[in-house]
PDB file of C-alpha atoms in Angstrom:
ATOM      1  CA  MET A   4     -71.258  38.523  33.487  1.00 55.00           C
ATOM      2  CA  VAL A   5     -70.709  35.420  35.488  1.00 56.00           C
ATOM      3  CA  ASN A   6     -69.092  32.776  33.409  1.00 58.00           C
ATOM      4  CA  PRO A   7     -71.751  29.917  32.956  1.00 52.00           C
ATOM      5  CA  ARG A   8     -68.962  27.426  33.908  1.00 54.00           C
ATOM      6  CA  ILE A   9     -68.906  28.939  37.407  1.00 56.00           C
ATOM      7  CA  ILE A  10     -72.859  28.496  37.559  1.00 50.00           C
ATOM      8  CA  ALA A  11     -72.460  24.794  36.314  1.00 49.00           C
ATOM      9  CA  LYS A  12     -70.097  24.236  39.474  1.00 51.00           C
ATOM     10  CA  ILE A  13     -72.869  25.511  41.701  1.00 47.00           C
ATOM     11  CA  GLU A  14     -74.624  22.124  41.213  1.00 47.00           C
ATOM     12  CA  SER A  15     -71.485  19.902  40.698  1.00 45.00           C
ATOM     13  CA  GLU A  16     -71.529  19.496  36.920  1.00 49.00           C
ATOM     14  CA  GLU A  17     -68.353  18.016  35.378  1.00 54.00           C
ATOM     15  CA  PRO A  18     -65.457  20.503  35.586  1.00 57.00           C
ATOM     16  CA  THR A  19     -64.459  21.901  32.319  1.00 78.00           C
ATOM     17  CA  LEU A  20     -62.012  24.833  33.002  1.00 89.00           C
ATOM     18  CA  ARG A  21     -58.212  24.854  32.332  1.00 94.00           C
ATOM     19  CA  LEU A  22     -56.771  26.814  35.400  1.00 96.00           C
ATOM     20  CA  ALA A  23     -53.737  28.562  36.282  1.00 97.00           C
ATOM     21  CA  VAL A  24     -53.319  28.634  40.117  1.00 97.00           C
ATOM     22  CA  LEU A  25     -50.970  31.391  41.289  1.00 97.00           C
ATOM     23  CA  ILE A  26     -50.396  31.540  45.113  1.00 96.00           C
ATOM     24  CA  ASP A  27     -48.984  34.533  47.176  1.00 94.00           C
ATOM     25  CA  ALA A  28     -46.936  32.843  49.778  1.00 92.00           C
ATOM     26  CA  ASP A  29     -46.730  35.985  51.817  1.00 87.00           C
ATOM     27  CA  ASN A  30     -50.488  36.141  52.186  1.00 89.00           C
ATOM     28  CA  ALA A  31     -51.668  32.528  52.228  1.00 90.00           C
ATOM     29  CA  GLN A  32     -51.252  29.783  54.815  1.00 90.00           C
ATOM     30  CA  ALA A  33     -49.956  26.262  53.757  1.00 92.00           C
ATOM     31  CA  SER A  34     -52.642  24.738  56.287  1.00 91.00           C
ATOM     32  CA  VAL A  35     -55.330  25.223  53.614  1.00 93.00           C
ATOM     33  CA  ILE A  36     -53.501  23.887  50.454  1.00 94.00           C
ATOM     34  CA  ASP A  37     -55.174  20.511  50.515  1.00 92.00           C
ATOM     35  CA  GLY A  38     -58.694  21.877  50.644  1.00 92.00           C
ATOM     36  CA  LEU A  39     -57.874  24.724  48.366  1.00 94.00           C
ATOM     37  CA  LEU A  40     -56.732  22.333  45.615  1.00 94.00           C
ATOM     38  CA  LYS A  41     -59.807  20.092  46.010  1.00 91.00           C
ATOM     39  CA  GLU A  42     -61.910  23.294  45.633  1.00 91.00           C
ATOM     40  CA  VAL A  43     -59.899  24.152  42.359  1.00 93.00           C
ATOM     41  CA  ALA A  44     -60.572  20.573  41.090  1.00 91.00           C
ATOM     42  CA  SER A  45     -64.276  21.013  41.332  1.00 87.00           C
ATOM     43  CA  PHE A  46     -63.932  23.964  38.737  1.00 89.00           C
ATOM     44  CA  GLY A  47     -61.527  22.150  36.412  1.00 91.00           C
ATOM     45  CA  GLU A  48     -57.918  21.053  36.012  1.00 93.00           C
ATOM     46  CA  ALA A  49     -55.078  23.068  37.689  1.00 94.00           C
ATOM     47  CA  THR A  50     -52.646  22.770  34.537  1.00 94.00           C
ATOM     48  CA  VAL A  51     -50.308  25.356  36.441  1.00 96.00           C
ATOM     49  CA  LYS A  52     -49.561  25.476  39.817  1.00 96.00           C
ATOM     50  CA  ARG A  53     -47.180  28.204  41.183  1.00 96.00           C
ATOM     51  CA  ILE A  54     -46.295  29.908  44.422  1.00 95.00           C
ATOM     52  CA  TYR A  55     -44.443  33.058  44.835  1.00 94.00           C
ATOM     53  CA  GLY A  56     -42.304  34.063  47.987  1.00 90.00           C
ATOM     54  CA  ASP A  57     -38.959  34.351  49.494  1.00 88.00           C
ATOM     55  CA  PHE A  58     -38.427  30.785  50.576  1.00 87.00           C
ATOM     56  CA  THR A  59     -35.220  31.624  52.336  1.00 84.00           C
ATOM     57  CA  SER A  60     -37.457  33.437  54.948  1.00 81.00           C
ATOM     58  CA  PRO A  61     -38.630  31.497  58.134  1.00 81.00           C
ATOM     59  CA  ALA A  62     -42.086  32.796  57.388  1.00 76.00           C
ATOM     60  CA  SER A  63     -42.167  30.735  54.325  1.00 79.00           C
ATOM     61  CA  SER A  64     -41.034  27.456  55.978  1.00 81.00           C
ATOM     62  CA  GLN A  65     -44.481  26.157  56.378  1.00 87.00           C
ATOM     63  CA  TRP A  66     -44.858  26.130  52.282  1.00 90.00           C
ATOM     64  CA  LYS A  67     -41.534  24.086  52.008  1.00 87.00           C
ATOM     65  CA  LYS A  68     -43.105  21.012  53.521  1.00 86.00           C
ATOM     66  CA  VAL A  69     -45.824  20.746  50.991  1.00 91.00           C
ATOM     67  CA  LEU A  70     -44.547  22.045  47.544  1.00 92.00           C
ATOM     68  CA  ASN A  71     -43.391  18.498  46.482  1.00 90.00           C
ATOM     69  CA  GLN A  72     -46.245  16.672  47.798  1.00 91.00           C
ATOM     70  CA  TYR A  73     -48.794  18.881  45.972  1.00 93.00           C
ATOM     71  CA  ALA A  74     -46.611  19.469  42.802  1.00 93.00           C
ATOM     72  CA  ILE A  75     -46.410  23.202  43.185  1.00 95.00           C
ATOM     73  CA  LYS A  76     -43.586  25.016  41.437  1.00 95.00           C
ATOM     74  CA  PRO A  77     -42.027  27.629  43.704  1.00 94.00           C
ATOM     75  CA  VAL A  78     -40.912  30.821  42.272  1.00 94.00           C
ATOM     76  CA  GLN A  79     -38.195  32.411  44.643  1.00 90.00           C
ATOM     77  CA  GLN A  80     -38.220  36.058  44.830  1.00 85.00           C
ATOM     78  CA  PHE A  81     -35.921  37.856  47.015  1.00 81.00           C
ATOM     79  CA  ALA A  82     -37.023  41.173  48.707  1.00 70.00           C
ATOM     80  CA  TYR A  83     -35.107  44.046  46.909  1.00 63.00           C
ATOM     81  CA  THR A  84     -35.564  46.323  49.997  1.00 54.00           C
ATOM     82  CA  THR A  85     -37.260  46.337  53.505  1.00 53.00           C
ATOM     83  CA  GLY A  86     -40.913  47.131  53.296  1.00 47.00           C
ATOM     84  CA  LYS A  87     -41.369  46.481  49.651  1.00 51.00           C
ATOM     85  CA  ASN A  88     -43.275  43.406  48.295  1.00 69.00           C
ATOM     86  CA  ALA A  89     -41.436  42.125  45.256  1.00 77.00           C
ATOM     87  CA  THR A  90     -43.472  39.003  45.343  1.00 85.00           C
ATOM     88  CA  ASP A  91     -46.692  40.730  44.022  1.00 89.00           C
ATOM     89  CA  SER A  92     -44.914  42.309  40.927  1.00 90.00           C
ATOM     90  CA  THR A  93     -43.487  38.754  40.058  1.00 91.00           C
ATOM     91  CA  LEU A  94     -46.867  36.933  40.340  1.00 94.00           C
ATOM     92  CA  ILE A  95     -48.492  39.695  38.262  1.00 95.00           C
ATOM     93  CA  ILE A  96     -45.835  39.430  35.607  1.00 95.00           C
ATOM     94  CA  ASP A  97     -46.093  35.810  35.267  1.00 96.00           C
ATOM     95  CA  ALA A  98     -49.967  36.077  35.300  1.00 96.00           C
ATOM     96  CA  MET A  99     -49.671  38.303  32.323  1.00 96.00           C
ATOM     97  CA  ASP A 100     -47.290  35.962  30.601  1.00 96.00           C
ATOM     98  CA  LEU A 101     -49.559  33.159  30.997  1.00 96.00           C
ATOM     99  CA  LEU A 102     -52.768  35.138  29.976  1.00 96.00           C
ATOM    100  CA  TYR A 103     -51.247  35.985  26.649  1.00 95.00           C
ATOM    101  CA  THR A 104     -50.533  32.264  25.890  1.00 95.00           C
ATOM    102  CA  ARG A 105     -54.243  31.851  25.374  1.00 94.00           C
ATOM    103  CA  ARG A 106     -53.880  28.252  26.808  1.00 94.00           C
ATOM    104  CA  PHE A 107     -56.224  28.924  29.912  1.00 95.00           C
ATOM    105  CA  ASP A 108     -59.774  29.326  30.617  1.00 95.00           C
ATOM    106  CA  GLY A 109     -59.317  31.008  34.034  1.00 96.00           C
ATOM    107  CA  PHE A 110     -56.953  31.869  36.802  1.00 97.00           C
ATOM    108  CA  CYS A 111     -57.214  31.105  40.705  1.00 97.00           C
ATOM    109  CA  LEU A 112     -55.525  33.753  42.605  1.00 97.00           C
ATOM    110  CA  VAL A 113     -54.616  32.827  46.153  1.00 96.00           C
ATOM    111  CA  SER A 114     -54.072  35.866  48.254  1.00 94.00           C
ATOM    112  CA  SER A 115     -55.847  38.114  50.763  1.00 93.00           C
ATOM    113  CA  ASP A 116     -54.005  41.342  49.319  1.00 91.00           C
ATOM    114  CA  SER A 117     -55.969  43.951  47.465  1.00 91.00           C
ATOM    115  CA  ASP A 118     -52.928  44.627  45.294  1.00 91.00           C
ATOM    116  CA  PHE A 119     -54.226  41.895  42.905  1.00 95.00           C
ATOM    117  CA  THR A 120     -57.609  43.720  42.236  1.00 96.00           C
ATOM    118  CA  GLY A 121     -56.257  45.340  38.901  1.00 96.00           C
ATOM    119  CA  LEU A 122     -54.917  41.813  37.829  1.00 96.00           C
ATOM    120  CA  ALA A 123     -58.314  40.232  38.519  1.00 96.00           C
ATOM    121  CA  LEU A 124     -59.935  42.915  36.472  1.00 96.00           C
ATOM    122  CA  ARG A 125     -57.599  42.439  33.602  1.00 96.00           C
ATOM    123  CA  ILE A 126     -58.176  38.803  33.483  1.00 96.00           C
ATOM    124  CA  ARG A 127     -61.931  39.388  33.464  1.00 94.00           C
ATOM    125  CA  GLU A 128     -61.618  41.834  30.515  1.00 95.00           C
ATOM    126  CA  GLU A 129     -60.102  39.061  28.424  1.00 95.00           C
ATOM    127  CA  GLY A 130     -63.309  36.912  28.935  1.00 94.00           C
ATOM    128  CA  LEU A 131     -61.558  34.499  31.391  1.00 95.00           C
ATOM    129  CA  THR A 132     -62.768  33.168  34.704  1.00 94.00           C
ATOM    130  CA  ILE A 133     -61.263  34.502  37.739  1.00 96.00           C
ATOM    131  CA  VAL A 134     -61.638  32.665  41.097  1.00 96.00           C
ATOM    132  CA  GLY A 135     -60.228  34.329  44.245  1.00 96.00           C
ATOM    133  CA  PHE A 136     -59.175  32.510  47.434  1.00 96.00           C
ATOM    134  CA  GLY A 137     -58.486  34.504  50.580  1.00 95.00           C
ATOM    135  CA  GLU A 138     -59.228  35.207  54.310  1.00 93.00           C
ATOM    136  CA  GLN A 139     -62.301  37.135  55.633  1.00 91.00           C
ATOM    137  CA  LYS A 140     -59.955  40.239  55.926  1.00 92.00           C
ATOM    138  CA  THR A 141     -59.635  40.341  52.104  1.00 94.00           C
ATOM    139  CA  PRO A 142     -60.734  44.019  50.857  1.00 93.00           C
ATOM    140  CA  ASP A 143     -64.107  44.112  49.080  1.00 93.00           C
ATOM    141  CA  ALA A 144     -62.228  45.394  46.006  1.00 94.00           C
ATOM    142  CA  PHE A 145     -60.484  42.135  45.179  1.00 95.00           C
ATOM    143  CA  ARG A 146     -63.386  40.107  46.115  1.00 94.00           C
ATOM    144  CA  ASN A 147     -65.798  41.702  43.797  1.00 93.00           C
ATOM    145  CA  ALA A 148     -63.191  41.771  41.117  1.00 95.00           C
ATOM    146  CA  CYS A 149     -63.545  37.980  41.045  1.00 95.00           C
ATOM    147  CA  HIS A 150     -66.205  35.968  39.515  1.00 94.00           C
ATOM    148  CA  LYS A 151     -66.279  33.648  42.640  1.00 93.00           C
ATOM    149  CA  PHE A 152     -64.486  34.293  45.807  1.00 95.00           C
ATOM    150  CA  ILE A 153     -64.005  31.680  48.446  1.00 94.00           C
ATOM    151  CA  PHE A 154     -62.937  32.224  52.016  1.00 93.00           C
ATOM    152  CA  THR A 155     -59.860  30.035  52.841  1.00 92.00           C
ATOM    153  CA  GLU A 156     -60.826  29.950  56.588  1.00 88.00           C
ATOM    154  CA  TYR A 157     -63.468  27.240  55.443  1.00 84.00           C
ATOM    155  CA  LEU A 158     -60.762  25.272  53.720  1.00 87.00           C
ATOM    156  CA  ARG A 159     -58.595  24.534  56.777  1.00 83.00           C
ATOM    157  CA  PRO A 160     -58.655  21.034  58.026  1.00 75.00           C
ATOM    158  CA  THR A 161     -61.396  20.217  60.458  1.00 62.00           C
ATOM    159  CA  VAL A 162     -60.505  19.141  64.201  1.00 42.00           C
ATOM    160  CA  GLN A 163     -61.022  15.372  64.588  1.00 41.00           C
ATOM    161  CA  ALA A 164     -63.329  14.305  67.167  1.00 37.00           C
ATOM    162  CA  PRO A 165     -62.153  12.774  70.238  1.00 40.00           C
ATOM    163  CA  GLU A 166     -62.888   8.941  70.868  1.00 45.00           C
ATOM    164  CA  VAL A 167     -66.039   8.433  72.727  1.00 42.00           C
ATOM    165  CA  SER A 168     -66.329   6.067  75.658  1.00 43.00           C
ATOM    166  CA  PRO A 169     -68.594   3.114  75.306  1.00 45.00           C
ATOM    167  CA  SER A 170     -70.684   4.314  78.124  1.00 45.00           C
ATOM    168  CA  LEU A 171     -71.402   7.672  76.611  1.00 41.00           C
ATOM    169  CA  ILE A 172     -72.562   6.150  73.241  1.00 42.00           C
ATOM    170  CA  VAL A 173     -76.205   7.799  72.402  1.00 46.00           C
ATOM    171  CA  PRO A 174     -78.733   5.162  71.582  1.00 49.00           C
ATOM    172  CA  ALA A 175     -80.023   5.193  67.955  1.00 43.00           C
ATOM    173  CA  LYS A 176     -83.618   6.683  68.844  1.00 43.00           C
ATOM    174  CA  GLN A 177     -81.912   9.381  70.702  1.00 48.00           C
ATOM    175  CA  LYS A 178     -79.553   9.909  67.696  1.00 40.00           C
ATOM    176  CA  ILE A 179     -82.467  10.453  65.286  1.00 37.00           C
ATOM    177  CA  ASP A 180     -84.054  12.884  67.635  1.00 46.00           C
ATOM    178  CA  VAL A 181     -80.720  15.011  67.760  1.00 41.00           C
ATOM    179  CA  ILE A 182     -80.302  14.902  63.927  1.00 36.00           C
ATOM    180  CA  GLN A 183     -83.837  16.199  63.358  1.00 42.00           C
ATOM    181  CA  SER A 184     -83.295  18.876  65.900  1.00 46.00           C
ATOM    182  CA  GLN A 185     -79.972  19.942  64.411  1.00 47.00           C
ATOM    183  CA  SER A 186     -81.762  19.998  60.860  1.00 42.00           C
ATOM    184  CA  GLN A 187     -84.483  22.436  62.151  1.00 45.00           C
ATOM    185  CA  SER A 188     -81.729  24.926  63.378  1.00 47.00           C
ATOM    186  CA  SER A 189     -79.486  24.418  60.262  1.00 44.00           C
ATOM    187  CA  GLU A 190     -79.143  28.223  60.003  1.00 43.00           C
ATOM    188  CA  THR A 191     -76.765  28.375  62.791  1.00 42.00           C
ATOM    189  CA  LYS A 192     -75.234  24.975  62.379  1.00 43.00           C
ATOM    190  CA  GLN A 193     -71.404  25.042  61.785  1.00 42.00           C
ATOM    191  CA  PRO A 194     -68.324  22.735  62.369  1.00 42.00           C
ATOM    192  CA  GLU A 195     -66.931  23.109  66.071  1.00 41.00           C
ATOM    193  CA  ASN A 196     -63.705  24.767  64.927  1.00 44.00           C
ATOM    194  CA  LYS A 197     -65.279  27.232  62.641  1.00 46.00           C
ATOM    195  CA  GLN A 198     -67.778  28.971  65.029  1.00 45.00           C
ATOM    196  CA  SER A 199     -66.171  32.171  64.597  1.00 48.00           C
ATOM    197  CA  PHE A 200     -66.644  31.896  60.827  1.00 55.00           C
ATOM    198  CA  ALA A 201     -70.460  31.366  61.112  1.00 57.00           C
ATOM    199  CA  LYS A 202     -72.687  33.951  59.384  1.00 71.00           C
ATOM    200  CA  LYS A 203     -76.399  34.717  59.785  1.00 82.00           C
ATOM    201  CA  PHE A 204     -78.553  33.811  57.144  1.00 84.00           C
ATOM    202  CA  PRO A 205     -79.078  36.885  54.904  1.00 86.00           C
ATOM    203  CA  ARG A 206     -82.588  36.313  54.405  1.00 87.00           C
ATOM    204  CA  GLU A 207     -83.444  39.834  52.886  1.00 88.00           C
ATOM    205  CA  PHE A 208     -80.712  39.585  50.328  1.00 88.00           C
ATOM    206  CA  ILE A 209     -81.533  36.037  49.325  1.00 89.00           C
ATOM    207  CA  VAL A 210     -85.233  36.877  48.929  1.00 89.00           C
ATOM    208  CA  GLU A 211     -84.403  40.180  46.770  1.00 88.00           C
ATOM    209  CA  ALA A 212     -82.122  38.076  44.553  1.00 88.00           C
ATOM    210  CA  LEU A 213     -84.616  35.371  43.948  1.00 90.00           C
ATOM    211  CA  GLU A 214     -87.404  37.696  43.089  1.00 89.00           C
ATOM    212  CA  ASN A 215     -85.105  39.318  40.429  1.00 87.00           C
ATOM    213  CA  SER A 216     -84.419  35.740  39.029  1.00 88.00           C
ATOM    214  CA  TYR A 217     -88.060  34.897  38.047  1.00 88.00           C
ATOM    215  CA  ASP A 218     -89.056  33.928  34.782  1.00 88.00           C
ATOM    216  CA  HIS A 219     -92.579  34.623  33.036  1.00 85.00           C
ATOM    217  CA  THR A 220     -94.011  31.874  35.294  1.00 87.00           C
ATOM    218  CA  GLY A 221     -93.154  33.463  38.450  1.00 89.00           C
ATOM    219  CA  TRP A 222     -90.557  30.731  39.079  1.00 91.00           C
ATOM    220  CA  ALA A 223     -86.786  30.880  39.076  1.00 92.00           C
ATOM    221  CA  HIS A 224     -84.432  28.282  37.818  1.00 91.00           C
ATOM    222  CA  LEU A 225     -81.945  27.277  40.232  1.00 90.00           C
ATOM    223  CA  GLY A 226     -78.890  28.130  37.972  1.00 88.00           C
ATOM    224  CA  THR A 227     -80.200  31.497  37.309  1.00 88.00           C
ATOM    225  CA  PHE A 228     -80.716  32.380  40.841  1.00 90.00           C
ATOM    226  CA  GLY A 229     -77.251  31.181  41.710  1.00 88.00           C
ATOM    227  CA  SER A 230     -75.914  33.378  38.802  1.00 85.00           C
ATOM    228  CA  TYR A 231     -77.585  36.283  40.012  1.00 87.00           C
ATOM    229  CA  LEU A 232     -76.203  35.703  43.731  1.00 88.00           C
ATOM    230  CA  LEU A 233     -72.609  35.824  42.424  1.00 87.00           C
ATOM    231  CA  LYS A 234     -73.180  38.820  40.202  1.00 86.00           C
ATOM    232  CA  LEU A 235     -74.354  40.594  43.436  1.00 86.00           C
ATOM    233  CA  GLN A 236     -72.051  38.911  45.804  1.00 86.00           C
ATOM    234  CA  PRO A 237     -69.121  37.003  44.384  1.00 88.00           C
ATOM    235  CA  ASP A 238     -68.243  35.605  47.899  1.00 87.00           C
ATOM    236  CA  PHE A 239     -71.524  34.137  48.499  1.00 88.00           C
ATOM    237  CA  ASP A 240     -71.202  30.410  49.412  1.00 87.00           C
ATOM    238  CA  SER A 241     -73.895  28.152  50.789  1.00 86.00           C
ATOM    239  CA  ARG A 242     -71.545  26.406  52.819  1.00 84.00           C
ATOM    240  CA  LEU A 243     -71.184  29.486  54.893  1.00 84.00           C
ATOM    241  CA  TYR A 244     -74.925  28.756  56.314  1.00 85.00           C
ATOM    242  CA  GLY A 245     -74.278  24.991  56.769  1.00 84.00           C
ATOM    243  CA  PHE A 246     -75.147  23.627  53.346  1.00 86.00           C
ATOM    244  CA  LYS A 247     -72.946  21.826  50.997  1.00 85.00           C
ATOM    245  CA  LYS A 248     -74.784  23.032  47.830  1.00 86.00           C
ATOM    246  CA  LEU A 249     -77.130  25.703  46.952  1.00 90.00           C
ATOM    247  CA  SER A 250     -79.910  23.198  46.219  1.00 91.00           C
ATOM    248  CA  ASP A 251     -79.520  21.668  49.625  1.00 91.00           C
ATOM    249  CA  LEU A 252     -80.102  25.307  51.045  1.00 91.00           C
ATOM    250  CA  VAL A 253     -83.426  26.012  49.225  1.00 91.00           C
ATOM    251  CA  LYS A 254     -84.658  22.409  49.866  1.00 91.00           C
ATOM    252  CA  THR A 255     -84.106  22.670  53.583  1.00 91.00           C
ATOM    253  CA  ARG A 256     -85.206  26.335  54.049  1.00 90.00           C
ATOM    254  CA  THR A 257     -88.862  25.574  53.707  1.00 90.00           C
ATOM    255  CA  ASP A 258     -89.594  28.690  55.466  1.00 90.00           C
ATOM    256  CA  VAL A 259     -88.293  30.834  52.711  1.00 90.00           C
ATOM    257  CA  PHE A 260     -88.541  28.848  49.432  1.00 91.00           C
ATOM    258  CA  GLN A 261     -91.047  26.856  47.580  1.00 91.00           C
ATOM    259  CA  THR A 262     -89.507  24.320  45.203  1.00 91.00           C
ATOM    260  CA  THR A 263     -90.697  22.376  42.287  1.00 91.00           C
ATOM    261  CA  GLU A 264     -88.901  19.995  39.789  1.00 90.00           C
ATOM    262  CA  ARG A 265     -89.631  20.291  35.852  1.00 87.00           C
ATOM    263  CA  THR A 266     -88.646  17.659  33.266  1.00 86.00           C
ATOM    264  CA  ILE A 267     -86.554  18.858  30.382  1.00 82.00           C
ATOM    265  CA  PRO A 268     -88.529  18.194  27.238  1.00 84.00           C
ATOM    266  CA  GLY A 269     -87.485  15.174  25.405  1.00 80.00           C
ATOM    267  CA  THR A 270     -85.153  13.978  28.270  1.00 83.00           C
ATOM    268  CA  ASP A 271     -85.646  12.393  31.711  1.00 81.00           C
ATOM    269  CA  THR A 272     -83.586  15.061  33.322  1.00 85.00           C
ATOM    270  CA  LYS A 273     -85.301  17.089  36.041  1.00 86.00           C
ATOM    271  CA  VAL A 274     -84.264  20.688  37.000  1.00 88.00           C
ATOM    272  CA  LEU A 275     -85.203  22.610  40.073  1.00 91.00           C
ATOM    273  CA  TYR A 276     -87.163  25.754  40.205  1.00 92.00           C
ATOM    274  CA  ILE A 277     -87.779  27.938  43.104  1.00 92.00           C
ATOM    275  CA  LYS A 278     -89.823  30.956  44.530  1.00 90.00           C
ATOM    276  CA  VAL A 279     -90.462  32.944  47.601  1.00 90.00           C
ATOM    277  CA  ARG A 280     -92.885  31.331  49.937  1.00 85.00           C
TER     278      ARG A 280
END
């Protein structure tokens, strides 16, 4: 079952989780740390931030520059022998120690290594939220062991646009036309430096998930729909298809969805319901 507080995050409700963030320095890049911690903050508070690796190794030099800046506690682990990864064992032991303190609502595991699949499953068995972060190469076993899995390629800094010569400035009317054109083709819209990360909109999967989320009225609450998507595919993320939030995706893709808003009885709050067009 997907933790309801993960579903709350889908529509940017206030974060509530107390999280332990554990980073495998051997299988994560320092360039993603800023975006990664911002993503963690959207789920809750990172009360523990630890990174594991051999920081005497040249391969970990990139991490040394950011540890103090982001208040991440390094856990030094020398390699016992060539070809064996002692870092994984240390991280897993620490994770279990933290788990048994009962002070946390969830864990964020940052690695592309399938060796952490068993740890993720064990944390889930305790009823805690598990959020995974890793590259696209991360094996399905680890992705699916998490309640939510986020690709770190998306978290890398964007390339700053070059300065534009005044002679090349586009008139306002043309800008509007361009924006409208881009909106119509939002399925393929991606940041320039993330073209290789673009994914084709999974229409068949989306429609099937939505049809299985309907209530007795033939409509699906957006939160119920989002919950079902994550149960089927923990690495589903509307940002992969050019939309910041799931609600933006369903409102924009009018070729797939019909939407309506309902007022919660006794309040002025409106909630979004959707169905297949």
